[in-house]
Amino acid sequence: MKKLPLLGNITPAEFLRDYWHKKPLLIRGAIPGFKPLLKFEKLAEMARQNHVESRLVTQKDGNWDMQHGPLAELPARTEPNWTMLVQGVNLYDERADELLRQFRFVPDARLDDLMVSFATDGAGVGPHYDSYDVFLLQAHGKRRWKIGSQQDLTLVEGLPLKILANFKPEEEFVLEPGDMLYLPPHYAHDGIAEGECMTYSIGFRSPSFQELGEAFLQFMADSIDLPGRYGDPELKPAKNPAEIPRDMLDTVTEELNKVRWDQEDVTVFLGETMSEPKHNVFFTGPAKPLTVGRFMESAAKRGIKLSSKSLMLYRGKHVFINGESFAVGRADKVVLDVLANERRIDGAVLDKATDDVLEALYTWYQDGWVELG
Ligand code: SIN
Ligand code: CO
């Protein structure tokens, strides 16, 4: 793989080997000449929407306050010490989506979203740590980052946000537009705006095993098959009627031990789970969808692309899109793998698609999962 200016002129393999999960990396000029993709007004408008996750963090006289969106009103832009944070900006802005996709040397199943923060002078969300890796790209203005490798991650109790009780910064940098700071999970950090600034956070997903385990058992509930019903043709008179009979316990244990799973089940579970859009994501299909014939004609000319909101993954013969899974044949797999990896397919590739795939694509188009062009 090529050396990337985005990673400070090292290859993704070198970055992953030396920094990922291990140590911070400051990259000056990661995106030279970077300009914010969204103006403050656009961001504030997003934060007013019900379906967009946003927060307003303010600090006054040492007191922290956090309000969850929708944010109908914001403090004056000239007032210091407040931050507006908007999550999932990539879902609603194509250029933000493109920016996030520059980080696809990390697989899609691990990529989360682009969060944008707008801060007035002196503002920050306090010294804290995150449970996942993060790239902090400075988009506008300056932010002073203080970071530390401390093990003590005790939080101040009783606050509406996570603030480290004993923050001990070891390094300090002022980031300017286009500079980027990578931090591994659990690395203490505190970013303070020097004048008005905007920071873009490229975040990753790391589900807890407990979360996965609970979801997996629910998933398995839909697919287990245990025919028959408990019976006891050899039943003897009960001496202690309240005691659960030994035979009953043995039989039920034996039956439940028949619940088994293999990697195929885990594949389908993981694909469906990791491709499931967040609860606040809604798709809107075209207001006046083309007929299937016109759609095919247009797709053959212009190709098809995934909506920024669509999550598409695959493994072996299993293809996943927005929480649904399909087992596909070899020819369909070739076409759908291209769509998943490139997030678009040319008309020429569509030529090789079977009727099953074309039918699915048309349904996805009606549902707003894919778009023409
Ligand atoms: C921010 O952009 O204000 C906070 C980002 C972070 O510290 O994770
Ligand atoms: Co953070």
XYZ file of C-alpha atoms and ligand atoms in Angstrom, residues 115 125-126 128-130 132 134 136 145 183 187 189 201, ligand 2:
15
model
C -18.535 13.821 14.445
C -15.487 19.005 26.571
C -12.999 18.632 29.409
C -11.546 12.686 29.280
C -10.839 9.424 27.488
C -12.785 7.565 24.830
C -12.387 3.694 20.941
C -10.147 8.431 17.210
C -9.079 14.367 15.496
C -4.636 19.445 22.679
C -5.359 8.736 19.784
C -5.749 7.816 25.992
C -6.998 14.097 26.228
C -13.583 13.298 14.857
Co -12.454 12.466 23.127
